[in-house]
mmCIF file of C-alpha atoms in Angstrom:
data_model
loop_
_atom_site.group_PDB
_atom_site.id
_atom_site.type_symbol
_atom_site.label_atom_id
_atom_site.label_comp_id
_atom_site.label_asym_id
_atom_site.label_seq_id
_atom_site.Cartn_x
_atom_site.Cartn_y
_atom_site.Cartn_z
ATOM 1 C CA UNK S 1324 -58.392 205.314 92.413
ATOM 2 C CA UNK S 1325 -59.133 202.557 94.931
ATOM 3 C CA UNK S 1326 -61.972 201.218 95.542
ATOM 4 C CA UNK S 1327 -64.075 199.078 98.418
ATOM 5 C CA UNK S 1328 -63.895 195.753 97.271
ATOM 6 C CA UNK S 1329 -67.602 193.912 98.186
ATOM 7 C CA UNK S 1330 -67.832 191.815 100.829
ATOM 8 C CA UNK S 1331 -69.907 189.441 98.764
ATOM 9 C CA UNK S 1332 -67.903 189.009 95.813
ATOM 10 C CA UNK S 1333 -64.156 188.664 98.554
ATOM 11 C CA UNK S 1334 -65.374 186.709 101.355
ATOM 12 C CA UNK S 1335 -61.701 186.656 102.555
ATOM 13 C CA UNK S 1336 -61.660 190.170 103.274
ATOM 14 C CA UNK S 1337 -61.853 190.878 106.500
ATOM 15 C CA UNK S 1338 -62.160 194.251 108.581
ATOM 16 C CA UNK S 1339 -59.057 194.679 109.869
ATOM 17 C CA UNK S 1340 -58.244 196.319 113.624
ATOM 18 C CA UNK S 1341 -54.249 196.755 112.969
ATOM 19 C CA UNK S 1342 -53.020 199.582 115.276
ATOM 20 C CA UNK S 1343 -56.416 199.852 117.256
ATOM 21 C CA UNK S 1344 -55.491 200.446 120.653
ATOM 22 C CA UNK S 1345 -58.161 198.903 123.099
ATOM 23 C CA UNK S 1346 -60.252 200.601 125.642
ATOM 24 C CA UNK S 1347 -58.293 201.474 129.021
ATOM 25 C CA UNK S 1348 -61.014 201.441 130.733
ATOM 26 C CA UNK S 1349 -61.559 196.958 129.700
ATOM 27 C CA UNK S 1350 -58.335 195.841 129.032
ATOM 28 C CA UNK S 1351 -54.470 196.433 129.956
ATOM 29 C CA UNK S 1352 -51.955 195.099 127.459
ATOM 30 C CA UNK S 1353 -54.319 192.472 126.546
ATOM 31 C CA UNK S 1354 -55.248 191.080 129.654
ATOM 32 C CA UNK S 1355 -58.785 191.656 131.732
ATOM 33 C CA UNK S 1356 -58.537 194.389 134.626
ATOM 34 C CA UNK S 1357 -59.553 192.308 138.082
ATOM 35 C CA UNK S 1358 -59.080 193.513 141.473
ATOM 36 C CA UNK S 1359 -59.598 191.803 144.856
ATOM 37 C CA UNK S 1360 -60.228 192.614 148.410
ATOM 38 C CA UNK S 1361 -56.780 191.890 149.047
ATOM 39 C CA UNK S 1362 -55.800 194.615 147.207
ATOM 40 C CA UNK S 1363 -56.936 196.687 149.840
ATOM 41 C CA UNK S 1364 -55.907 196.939 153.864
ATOM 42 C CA UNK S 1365 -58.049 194.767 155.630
ATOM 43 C CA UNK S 1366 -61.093 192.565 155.078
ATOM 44 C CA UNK S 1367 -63.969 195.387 154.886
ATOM 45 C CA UNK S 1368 -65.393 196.018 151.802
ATOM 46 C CA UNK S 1369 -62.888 199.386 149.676
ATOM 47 C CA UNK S 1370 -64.610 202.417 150.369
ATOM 48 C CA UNK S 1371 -65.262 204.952 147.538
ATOM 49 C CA UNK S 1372 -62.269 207.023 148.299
ATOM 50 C CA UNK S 1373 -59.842 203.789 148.449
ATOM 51 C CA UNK S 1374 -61.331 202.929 145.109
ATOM 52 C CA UNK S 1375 -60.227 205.986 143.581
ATOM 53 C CA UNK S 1376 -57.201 206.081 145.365
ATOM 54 C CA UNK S 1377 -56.701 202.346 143.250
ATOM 55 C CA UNK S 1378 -57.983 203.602 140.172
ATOM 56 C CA UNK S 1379 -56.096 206.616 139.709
ATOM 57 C CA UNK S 1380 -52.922 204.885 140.603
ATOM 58 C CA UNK S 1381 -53.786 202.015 137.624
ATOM 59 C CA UNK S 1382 -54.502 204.868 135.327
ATOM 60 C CA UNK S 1383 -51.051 206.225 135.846
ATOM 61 C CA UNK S 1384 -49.545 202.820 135.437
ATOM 62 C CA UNK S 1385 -51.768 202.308 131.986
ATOM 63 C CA UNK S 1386 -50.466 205.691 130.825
ATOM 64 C CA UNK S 1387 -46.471 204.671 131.849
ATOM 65 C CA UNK S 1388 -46.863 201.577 129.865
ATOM 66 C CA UNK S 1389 -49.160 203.642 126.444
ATOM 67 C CA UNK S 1390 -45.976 205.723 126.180
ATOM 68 C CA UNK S 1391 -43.201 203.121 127.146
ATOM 69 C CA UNK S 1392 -45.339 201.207 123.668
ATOM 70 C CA UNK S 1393 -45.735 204.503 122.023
ATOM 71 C CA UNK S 1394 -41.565 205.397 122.220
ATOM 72 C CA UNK S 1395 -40.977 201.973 120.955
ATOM 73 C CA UNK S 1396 -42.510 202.572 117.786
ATOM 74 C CA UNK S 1397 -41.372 205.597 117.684
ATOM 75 C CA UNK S 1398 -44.887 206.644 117.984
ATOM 76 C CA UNK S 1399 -45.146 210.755 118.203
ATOM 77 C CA UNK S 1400 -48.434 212.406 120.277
ATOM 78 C CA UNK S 1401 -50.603 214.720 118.109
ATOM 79 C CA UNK S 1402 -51.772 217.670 118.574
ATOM 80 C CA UNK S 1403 -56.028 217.421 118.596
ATOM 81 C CA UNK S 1404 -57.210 218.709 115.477
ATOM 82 C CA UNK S 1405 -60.568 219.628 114.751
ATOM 83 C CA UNK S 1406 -62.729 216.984 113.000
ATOM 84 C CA UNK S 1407 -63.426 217.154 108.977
ATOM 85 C CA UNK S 1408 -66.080 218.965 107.867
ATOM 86 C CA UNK S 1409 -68.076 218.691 104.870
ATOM 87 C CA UNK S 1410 -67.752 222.256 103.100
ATOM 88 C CA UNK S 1411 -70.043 223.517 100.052
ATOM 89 C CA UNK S 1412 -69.213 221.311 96.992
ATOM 90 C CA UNK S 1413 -70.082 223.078 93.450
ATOM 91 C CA UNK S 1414 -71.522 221.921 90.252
ATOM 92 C CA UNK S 1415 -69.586 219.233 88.057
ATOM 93 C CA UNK S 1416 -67.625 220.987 85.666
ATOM 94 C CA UNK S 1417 -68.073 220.490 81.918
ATOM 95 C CA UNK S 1418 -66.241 218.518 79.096
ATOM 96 C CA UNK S 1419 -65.643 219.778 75.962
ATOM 97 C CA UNK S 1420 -67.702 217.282 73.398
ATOM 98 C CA UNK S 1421 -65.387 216.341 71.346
ATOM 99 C CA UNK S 1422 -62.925 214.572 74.050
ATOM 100 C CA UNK S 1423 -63.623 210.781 74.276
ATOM 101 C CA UNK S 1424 -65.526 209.741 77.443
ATOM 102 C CA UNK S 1425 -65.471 206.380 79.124
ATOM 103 C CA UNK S 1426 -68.479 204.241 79.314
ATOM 104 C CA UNK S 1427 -69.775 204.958 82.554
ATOM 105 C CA UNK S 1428 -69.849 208.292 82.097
ATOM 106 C CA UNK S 1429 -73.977 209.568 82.090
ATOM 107 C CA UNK S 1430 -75.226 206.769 84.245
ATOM 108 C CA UNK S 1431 -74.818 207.516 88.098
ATOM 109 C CA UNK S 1432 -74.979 203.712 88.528
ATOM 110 C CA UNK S 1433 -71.349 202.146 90.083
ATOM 111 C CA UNK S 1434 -69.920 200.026 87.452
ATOM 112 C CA UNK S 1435 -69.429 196.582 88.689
ATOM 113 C CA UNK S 1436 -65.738 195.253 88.773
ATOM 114 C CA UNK S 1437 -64.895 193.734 85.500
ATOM 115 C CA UNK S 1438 -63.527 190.416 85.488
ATOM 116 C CA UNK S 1439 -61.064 190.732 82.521
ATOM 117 C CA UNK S 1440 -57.607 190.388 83.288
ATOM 118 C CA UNK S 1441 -55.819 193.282 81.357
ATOM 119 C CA UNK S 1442 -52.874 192.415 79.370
ATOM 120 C CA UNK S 1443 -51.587 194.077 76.512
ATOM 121 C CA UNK S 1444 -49.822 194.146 73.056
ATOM 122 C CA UNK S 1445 -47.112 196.577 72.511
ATOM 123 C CA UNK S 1446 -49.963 198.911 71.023
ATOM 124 C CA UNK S 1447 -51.974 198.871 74.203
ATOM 125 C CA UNK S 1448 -48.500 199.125 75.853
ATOM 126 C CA UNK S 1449 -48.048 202.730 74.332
ATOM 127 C CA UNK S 1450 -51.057 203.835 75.182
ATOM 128 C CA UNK S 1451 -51.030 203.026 78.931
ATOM 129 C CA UNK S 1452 -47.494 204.625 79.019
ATOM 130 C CA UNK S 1453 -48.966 207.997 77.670
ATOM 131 C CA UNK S 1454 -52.402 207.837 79.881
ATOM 132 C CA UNK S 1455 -49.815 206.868 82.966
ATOM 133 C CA UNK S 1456 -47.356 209.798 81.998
ATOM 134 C CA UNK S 1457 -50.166 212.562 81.756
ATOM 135 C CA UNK S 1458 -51.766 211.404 84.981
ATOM 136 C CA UNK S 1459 -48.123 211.850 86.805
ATOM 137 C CA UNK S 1460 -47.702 215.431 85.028
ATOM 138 C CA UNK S 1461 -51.287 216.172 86.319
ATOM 139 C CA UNK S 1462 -50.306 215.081 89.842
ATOM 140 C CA UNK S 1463 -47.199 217.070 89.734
ATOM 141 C CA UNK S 1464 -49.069 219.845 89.410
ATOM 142 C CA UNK S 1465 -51.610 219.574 91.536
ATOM 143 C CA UNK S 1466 -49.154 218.809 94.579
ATOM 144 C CA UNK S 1467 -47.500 222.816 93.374
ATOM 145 C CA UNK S 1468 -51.303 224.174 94.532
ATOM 146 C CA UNK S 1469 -51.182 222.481 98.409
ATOM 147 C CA UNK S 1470 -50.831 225.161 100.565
ATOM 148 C CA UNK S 1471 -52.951 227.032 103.487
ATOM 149 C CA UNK S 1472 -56.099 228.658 102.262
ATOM 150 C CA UNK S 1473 -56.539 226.598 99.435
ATOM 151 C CA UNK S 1474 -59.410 224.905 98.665
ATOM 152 C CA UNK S 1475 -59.898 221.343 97.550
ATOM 153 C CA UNK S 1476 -62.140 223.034 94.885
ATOM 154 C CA UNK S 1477 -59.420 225.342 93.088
ATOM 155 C CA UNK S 1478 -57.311 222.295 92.986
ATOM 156 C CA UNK S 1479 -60.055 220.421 91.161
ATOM 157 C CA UNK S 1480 -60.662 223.317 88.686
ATOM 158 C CA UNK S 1481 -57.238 223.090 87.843
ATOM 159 C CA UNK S 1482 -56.707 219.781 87.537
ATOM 160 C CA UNK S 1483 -59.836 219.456 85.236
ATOM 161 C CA UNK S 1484 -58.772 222.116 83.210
ATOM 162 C CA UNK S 1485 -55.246 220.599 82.928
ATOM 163 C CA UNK S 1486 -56.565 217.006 81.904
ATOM 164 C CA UNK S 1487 -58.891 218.365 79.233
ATOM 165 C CA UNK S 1488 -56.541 221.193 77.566
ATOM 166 C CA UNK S 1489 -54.629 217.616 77.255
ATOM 167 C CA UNK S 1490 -57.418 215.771 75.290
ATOM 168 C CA UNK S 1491 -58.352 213.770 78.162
ATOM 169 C CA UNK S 1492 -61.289 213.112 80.197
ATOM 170 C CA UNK S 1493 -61.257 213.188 84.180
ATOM 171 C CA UNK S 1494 -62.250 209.499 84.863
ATOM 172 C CA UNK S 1495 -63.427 209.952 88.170
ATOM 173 C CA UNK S 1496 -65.890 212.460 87.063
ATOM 174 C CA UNK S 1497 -69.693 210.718 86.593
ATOM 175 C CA UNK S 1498 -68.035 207.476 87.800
ATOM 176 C CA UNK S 1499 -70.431 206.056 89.624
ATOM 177 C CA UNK S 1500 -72.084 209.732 89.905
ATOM 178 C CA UNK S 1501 -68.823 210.950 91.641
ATOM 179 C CA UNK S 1502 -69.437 214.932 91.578
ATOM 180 C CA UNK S 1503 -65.627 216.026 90.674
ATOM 181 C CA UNK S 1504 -62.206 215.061 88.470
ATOM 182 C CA UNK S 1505 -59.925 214.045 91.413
ATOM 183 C CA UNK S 1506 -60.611 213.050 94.484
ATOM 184 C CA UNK S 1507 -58.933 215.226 97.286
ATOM 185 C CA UNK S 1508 -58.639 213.195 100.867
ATOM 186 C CA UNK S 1509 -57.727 215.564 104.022
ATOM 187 C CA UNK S 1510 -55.749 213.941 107.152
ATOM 188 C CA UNK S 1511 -58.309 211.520 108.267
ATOM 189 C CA UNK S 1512 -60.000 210.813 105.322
ATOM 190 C CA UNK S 1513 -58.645 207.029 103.812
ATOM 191 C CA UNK S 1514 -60.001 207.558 99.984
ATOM 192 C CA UNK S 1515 -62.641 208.815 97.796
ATOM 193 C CA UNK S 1516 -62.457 213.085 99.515
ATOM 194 C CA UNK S 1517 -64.828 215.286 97.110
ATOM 195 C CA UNK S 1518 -63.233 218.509 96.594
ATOM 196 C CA UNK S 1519 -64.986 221.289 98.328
ATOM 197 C CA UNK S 1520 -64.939 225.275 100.092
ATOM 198 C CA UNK S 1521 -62.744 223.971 102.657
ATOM 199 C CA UNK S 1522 -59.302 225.275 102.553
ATOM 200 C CA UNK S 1523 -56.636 223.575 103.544
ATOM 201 C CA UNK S 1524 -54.668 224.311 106.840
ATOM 202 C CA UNK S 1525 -51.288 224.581 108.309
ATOM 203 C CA UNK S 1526 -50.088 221.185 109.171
ATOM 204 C CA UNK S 1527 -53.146 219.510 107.198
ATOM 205 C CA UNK S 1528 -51.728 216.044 105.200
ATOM 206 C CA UNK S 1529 -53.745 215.324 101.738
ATOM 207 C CA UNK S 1530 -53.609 212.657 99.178
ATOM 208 C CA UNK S 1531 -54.665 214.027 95.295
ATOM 209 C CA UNK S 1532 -55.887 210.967 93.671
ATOM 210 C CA UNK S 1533 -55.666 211.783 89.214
ATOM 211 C CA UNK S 1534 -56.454 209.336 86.806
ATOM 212 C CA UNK S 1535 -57.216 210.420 83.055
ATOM 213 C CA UNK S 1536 -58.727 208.720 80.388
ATOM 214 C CA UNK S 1537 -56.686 209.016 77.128
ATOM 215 C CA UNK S 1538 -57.168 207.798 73.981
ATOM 216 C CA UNK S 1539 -59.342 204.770 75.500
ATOM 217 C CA UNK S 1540 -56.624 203.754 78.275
ATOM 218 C CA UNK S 1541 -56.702 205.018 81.667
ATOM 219 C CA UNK S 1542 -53.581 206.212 83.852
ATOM 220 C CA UNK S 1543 -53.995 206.085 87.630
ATOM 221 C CA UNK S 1544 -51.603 208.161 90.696
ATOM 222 C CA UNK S 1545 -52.091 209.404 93.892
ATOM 223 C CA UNK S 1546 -49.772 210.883 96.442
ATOM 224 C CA UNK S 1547 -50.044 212.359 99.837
ATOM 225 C CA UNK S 1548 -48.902 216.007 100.189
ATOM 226 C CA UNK S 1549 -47.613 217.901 103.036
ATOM 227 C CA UNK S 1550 -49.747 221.313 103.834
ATOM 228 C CA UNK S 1551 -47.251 223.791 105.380
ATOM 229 C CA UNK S 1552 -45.630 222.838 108.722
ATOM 230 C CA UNK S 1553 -46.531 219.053 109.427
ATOM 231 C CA UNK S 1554 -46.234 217.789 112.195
ATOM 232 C CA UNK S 1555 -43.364 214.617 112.663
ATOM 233 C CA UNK S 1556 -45.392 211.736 113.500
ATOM 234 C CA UNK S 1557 -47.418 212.825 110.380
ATOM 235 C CA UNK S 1558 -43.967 213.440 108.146
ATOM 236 C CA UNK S 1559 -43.356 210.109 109.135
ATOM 237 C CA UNK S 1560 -46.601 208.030 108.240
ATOM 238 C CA UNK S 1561 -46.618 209.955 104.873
ATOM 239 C CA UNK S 1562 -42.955 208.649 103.983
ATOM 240 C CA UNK S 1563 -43.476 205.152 105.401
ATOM 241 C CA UNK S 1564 -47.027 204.870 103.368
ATOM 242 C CA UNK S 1565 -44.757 206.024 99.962
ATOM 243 C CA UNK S 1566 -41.842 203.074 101.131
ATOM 244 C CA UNK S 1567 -44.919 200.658 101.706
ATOM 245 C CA UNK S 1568 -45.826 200.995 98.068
ATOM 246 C CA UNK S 1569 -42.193 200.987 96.676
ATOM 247 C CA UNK S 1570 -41.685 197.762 98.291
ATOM 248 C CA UNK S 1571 -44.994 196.487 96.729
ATOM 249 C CA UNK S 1572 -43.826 197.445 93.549
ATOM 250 C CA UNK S 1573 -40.477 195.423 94.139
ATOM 251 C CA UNK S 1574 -41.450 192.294 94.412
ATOM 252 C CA UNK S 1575 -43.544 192.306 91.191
ATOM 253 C CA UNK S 1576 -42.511 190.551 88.225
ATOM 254 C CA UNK S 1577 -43.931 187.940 85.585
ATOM 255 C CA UNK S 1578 -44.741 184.356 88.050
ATOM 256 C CA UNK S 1579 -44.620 186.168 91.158
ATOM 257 C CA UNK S 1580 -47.811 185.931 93.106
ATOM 258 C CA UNK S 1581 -50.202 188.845 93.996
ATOM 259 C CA UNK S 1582 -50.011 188.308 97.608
ATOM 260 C CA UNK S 1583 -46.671 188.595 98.023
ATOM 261 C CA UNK S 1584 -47.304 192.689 97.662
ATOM 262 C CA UNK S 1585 -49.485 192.635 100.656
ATOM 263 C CA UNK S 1586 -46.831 190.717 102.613
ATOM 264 C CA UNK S 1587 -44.124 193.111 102.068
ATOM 265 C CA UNK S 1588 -46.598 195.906 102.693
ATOM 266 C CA UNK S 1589 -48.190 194.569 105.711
ATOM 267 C CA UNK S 1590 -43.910 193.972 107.361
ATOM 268 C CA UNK S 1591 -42.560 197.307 106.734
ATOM 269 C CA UNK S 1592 -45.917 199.057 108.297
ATOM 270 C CA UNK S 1593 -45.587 196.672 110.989
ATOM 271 C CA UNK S 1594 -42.298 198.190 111.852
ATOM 272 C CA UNK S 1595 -43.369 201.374 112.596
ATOM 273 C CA UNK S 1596 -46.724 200.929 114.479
ATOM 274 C CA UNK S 1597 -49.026 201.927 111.353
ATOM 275 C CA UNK S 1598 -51.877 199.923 110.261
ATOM 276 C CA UNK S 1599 -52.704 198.645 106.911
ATOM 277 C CA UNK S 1600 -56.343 199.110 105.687
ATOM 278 C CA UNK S 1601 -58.174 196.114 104.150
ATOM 279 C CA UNK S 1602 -61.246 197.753 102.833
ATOM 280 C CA UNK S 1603 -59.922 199.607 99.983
ATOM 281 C CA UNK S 1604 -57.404 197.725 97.743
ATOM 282 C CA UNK S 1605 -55.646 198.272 94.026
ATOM 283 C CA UNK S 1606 -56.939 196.729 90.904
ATOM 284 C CA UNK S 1607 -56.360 195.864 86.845
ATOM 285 C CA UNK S 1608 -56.376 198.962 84.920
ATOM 286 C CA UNK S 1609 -55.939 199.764 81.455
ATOM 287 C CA UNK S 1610 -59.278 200.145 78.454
ATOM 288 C CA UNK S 1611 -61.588 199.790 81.930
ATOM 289 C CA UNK S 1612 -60.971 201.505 84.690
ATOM 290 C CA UNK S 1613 -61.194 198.981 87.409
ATOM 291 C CA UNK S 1614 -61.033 195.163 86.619
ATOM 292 C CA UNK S 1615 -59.681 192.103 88.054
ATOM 293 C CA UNK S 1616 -57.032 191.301 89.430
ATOM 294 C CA UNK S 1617 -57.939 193.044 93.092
ATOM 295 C CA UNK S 1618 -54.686 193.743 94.883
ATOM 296 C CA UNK S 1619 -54.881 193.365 98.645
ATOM 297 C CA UNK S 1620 -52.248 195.169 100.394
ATOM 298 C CA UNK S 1621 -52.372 193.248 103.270
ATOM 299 C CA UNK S 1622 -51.713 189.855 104.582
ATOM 300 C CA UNK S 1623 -53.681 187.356 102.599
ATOM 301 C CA UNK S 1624 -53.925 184.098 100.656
ATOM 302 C CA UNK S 1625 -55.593 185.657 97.749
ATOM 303 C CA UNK S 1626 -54.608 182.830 94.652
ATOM 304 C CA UNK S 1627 -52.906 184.023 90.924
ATOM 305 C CA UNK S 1628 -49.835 185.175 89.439
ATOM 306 C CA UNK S 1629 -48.564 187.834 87.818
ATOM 307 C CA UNK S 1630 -48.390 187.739 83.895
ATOM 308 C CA UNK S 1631 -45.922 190.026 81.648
ATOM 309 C CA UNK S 1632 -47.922 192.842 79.434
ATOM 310 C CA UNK S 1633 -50.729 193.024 82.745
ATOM 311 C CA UNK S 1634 -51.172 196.771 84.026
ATOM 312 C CA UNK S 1635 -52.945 197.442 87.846
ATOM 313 C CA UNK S 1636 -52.576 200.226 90.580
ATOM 314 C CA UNK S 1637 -50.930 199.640 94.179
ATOM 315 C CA UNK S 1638 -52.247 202.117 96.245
ATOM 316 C CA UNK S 1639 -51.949 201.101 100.091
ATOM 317 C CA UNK S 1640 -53.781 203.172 102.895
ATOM 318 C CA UNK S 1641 -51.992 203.028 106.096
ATOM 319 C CA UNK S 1642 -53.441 204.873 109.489
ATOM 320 C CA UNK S 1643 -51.868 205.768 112.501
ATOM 321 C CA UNK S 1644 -54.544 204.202 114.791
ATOM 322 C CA UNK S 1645 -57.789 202.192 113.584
ATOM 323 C CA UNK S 1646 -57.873 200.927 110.089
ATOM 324 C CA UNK S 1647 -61.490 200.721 110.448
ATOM 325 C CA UNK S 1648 -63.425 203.321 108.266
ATOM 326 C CA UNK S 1649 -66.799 205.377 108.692
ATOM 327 C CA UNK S 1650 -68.505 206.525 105.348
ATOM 328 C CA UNK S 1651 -70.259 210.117 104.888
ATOM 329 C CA UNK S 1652 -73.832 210.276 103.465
ATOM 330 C CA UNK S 1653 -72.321 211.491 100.323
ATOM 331 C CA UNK S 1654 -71.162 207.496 99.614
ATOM 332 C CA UNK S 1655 -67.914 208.091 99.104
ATOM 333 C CA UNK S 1656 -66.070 210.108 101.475
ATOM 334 C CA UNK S 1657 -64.057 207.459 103.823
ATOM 335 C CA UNK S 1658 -62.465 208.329 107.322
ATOM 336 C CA UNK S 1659 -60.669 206.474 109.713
ATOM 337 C CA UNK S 1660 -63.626 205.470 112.150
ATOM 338 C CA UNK S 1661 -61.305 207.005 115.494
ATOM 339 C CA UNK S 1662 -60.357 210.172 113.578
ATOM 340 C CA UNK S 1663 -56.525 209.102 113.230
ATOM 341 C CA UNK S 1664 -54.464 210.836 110.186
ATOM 342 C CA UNK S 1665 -54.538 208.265 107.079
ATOM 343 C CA UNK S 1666 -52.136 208.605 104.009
ATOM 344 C CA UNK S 1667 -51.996 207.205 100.597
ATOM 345 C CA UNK S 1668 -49.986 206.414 97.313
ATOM 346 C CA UNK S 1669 -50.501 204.961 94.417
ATOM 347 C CA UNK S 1670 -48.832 203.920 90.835
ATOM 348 C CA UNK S 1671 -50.024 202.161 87.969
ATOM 349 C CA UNK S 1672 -47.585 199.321 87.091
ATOM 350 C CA UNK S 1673 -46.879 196.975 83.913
ATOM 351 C CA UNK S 1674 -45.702 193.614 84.529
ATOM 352 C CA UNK S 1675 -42.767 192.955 82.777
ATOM 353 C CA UNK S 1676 -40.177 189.535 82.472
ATOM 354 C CA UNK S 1677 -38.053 190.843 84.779
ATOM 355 C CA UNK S 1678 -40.020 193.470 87.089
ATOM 356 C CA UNK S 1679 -42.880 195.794 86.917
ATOM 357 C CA UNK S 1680 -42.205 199.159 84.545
ATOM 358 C CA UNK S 1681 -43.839 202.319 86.651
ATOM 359 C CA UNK S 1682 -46.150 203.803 83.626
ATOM 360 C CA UNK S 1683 -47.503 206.761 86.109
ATOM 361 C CA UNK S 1684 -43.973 209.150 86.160
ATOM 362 C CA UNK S 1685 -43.174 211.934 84.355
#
């Protein structure tokens, strides 16, 4: 489950505008629109027609160029679809008492990030292999129920009921007064969707976010899912986003560093136009839920090393315009700020001498 790393605890994270096209109406590939007299017959002052005359004939040249930029990234137009809206969310469901909970759970306050570096001994080791392997067979699961006219809601119920006929609690619910079991994002929504009425639609994208608290460890997965006929352009930032985090995973390995993951990320994105968000980033898992080390999946000169027996998510958000992100009144749901189609995965990883074992597959 990612999380918004504060401002005031990273000072190097910065808001990032990756694949933010600018304004037409200010700029032109960079540079500041200026015209002259000369760009007109004579040496009267343009009249209003010759203006428009000028303008229209700049907007078509703007437009040439967009698409000339757009084809070489092998960029795909849209089709407008409407906005998210909020539907009717329903009460949390309830736990049976005799399944462990995590700490958090009865206090509605956010649970700061823990500092502890999670590494384990070969009993800790089992654990996180069994939390990691439910949370995949949950996600599974969940991806069979995506499909018009189904609700973010029924695919919560089921989930819930899932984890807990397991022996497992739902970590997101109560975490930090989160409402559900799983988060449930929709197209342009980055992170953090609360399942709801809506159902989903023909061509919708959505990333099911599962982690499950078992036995005292916690296993965390996500994974965006195709809703019925998807569009290409949206095919293609869904398979790119899962390659993003596959090459993450790659490079991991006892001594390597923890920026080298947002390197690799941030190159193969690159490649195809997308744009990597900063705000949200992966994190230490394992007996707490979220701890040191923070992952950034971007760019960065964040210091530290991998160690063998250490356990975090890498879960990069990628957009196909601005990476910047607008938050709903509810706190938690997060949507690229220009409406553009987001997409997410994630895994839970153990460091090991030679690479990183991939503890959420079933």
């Amino acid at each position: 489950m990612a999380f918004s790393a504060s401002l005031a605890h990273y000072a190097f994270l910065k808001t990032s505008l990756h694949g933010e096209v600018p304004s037409s109406s200010s700029s032109f590939m960079g540079s500041p629109l200026t015209f002259s007299r000369s760009s007109f017959s004579g040496n009267q002052s343009p009249s209003k027609k010759q203006l428009m005359i000028f303008a229209k004939k700049l907007s078509g040249l703007q437009e040439a160029m967009r698409i000339k930029r757009e084809r070489e990234l092998g960029v795909t137009k849209l089709r407008r679809r409407p906005p998210l809206r909020r539907g009717k969310v329903s009460p949390r469901l309830p736990v049976p008492d005799h399944i462990l909970r995590p700490p958090y759970v009865g206090s509605d306050i956010l649970p700061e990030i823990s500092s502890q570096y999670q590494i384990h001994d070969s009993e800790g080791i089992t654990c996180m292999r069994a939390a990691g392997e439910l949370a995949a067979r949950v996600l599974n699961y969940a991806g069979t129920l995506v499909k018009p006219s189904v609700t973010t809601d029924e695919i919560d119920k089921a989930v819930h009921q899932m984890i807990i006929d397991a022996g497992a609690y739902p970590s997101p619910l109560g975490y930090g007064g989160f409402p559900k079991s799983v988060c449930t994002s929709v197209n342009e929504c980055m992170c953090h969707g609360i399942p709801d009425s809506r159902q989903l639609q023909n061509g919708d994208i959505i990333n099911i976010d599962v982690t499950v608290y078992l036995n005292g460890y916690h296993g965390d997965t996500s994974k965006t899912f195709l809703c019925g006929e998807v569009s290409d352009a949206m095919k293609n930032l869904v398979k790119v986003t899962e390659e993003c985090l596959e090459m993450g995973i790659a490079v991991c390995k006892d001594g390597e560093r923890f920026n080298k993951i947002g390197e690799r990320i941030s190159e193969h994105a690159e490649k195809y136009g997308l744009g990597v968000v900063e705000r949200f980033v992966g994190h230490g898992v394992g007996a707490v839920f979220h701890s040191e080390p923070i992952i950034l999946h971007h760019c960065n000169d964040n210091p530290g090393v991998m160690v063998e027996g250490q356990t975090f998510t890498i879960e990069p958000i990628l957009t196909m315009g601005s990476t910047e992100c607008i938050t709903w009144p509810d706190n938690w749901t997060a949507l690229t700020k220009d409406g553009s189609p987001a997409a997410q995965f994630e895994h839970t990883i153990l460091i090991t001498s030679t690479g990183a074992e991939i503890l959420t597959t079933s």
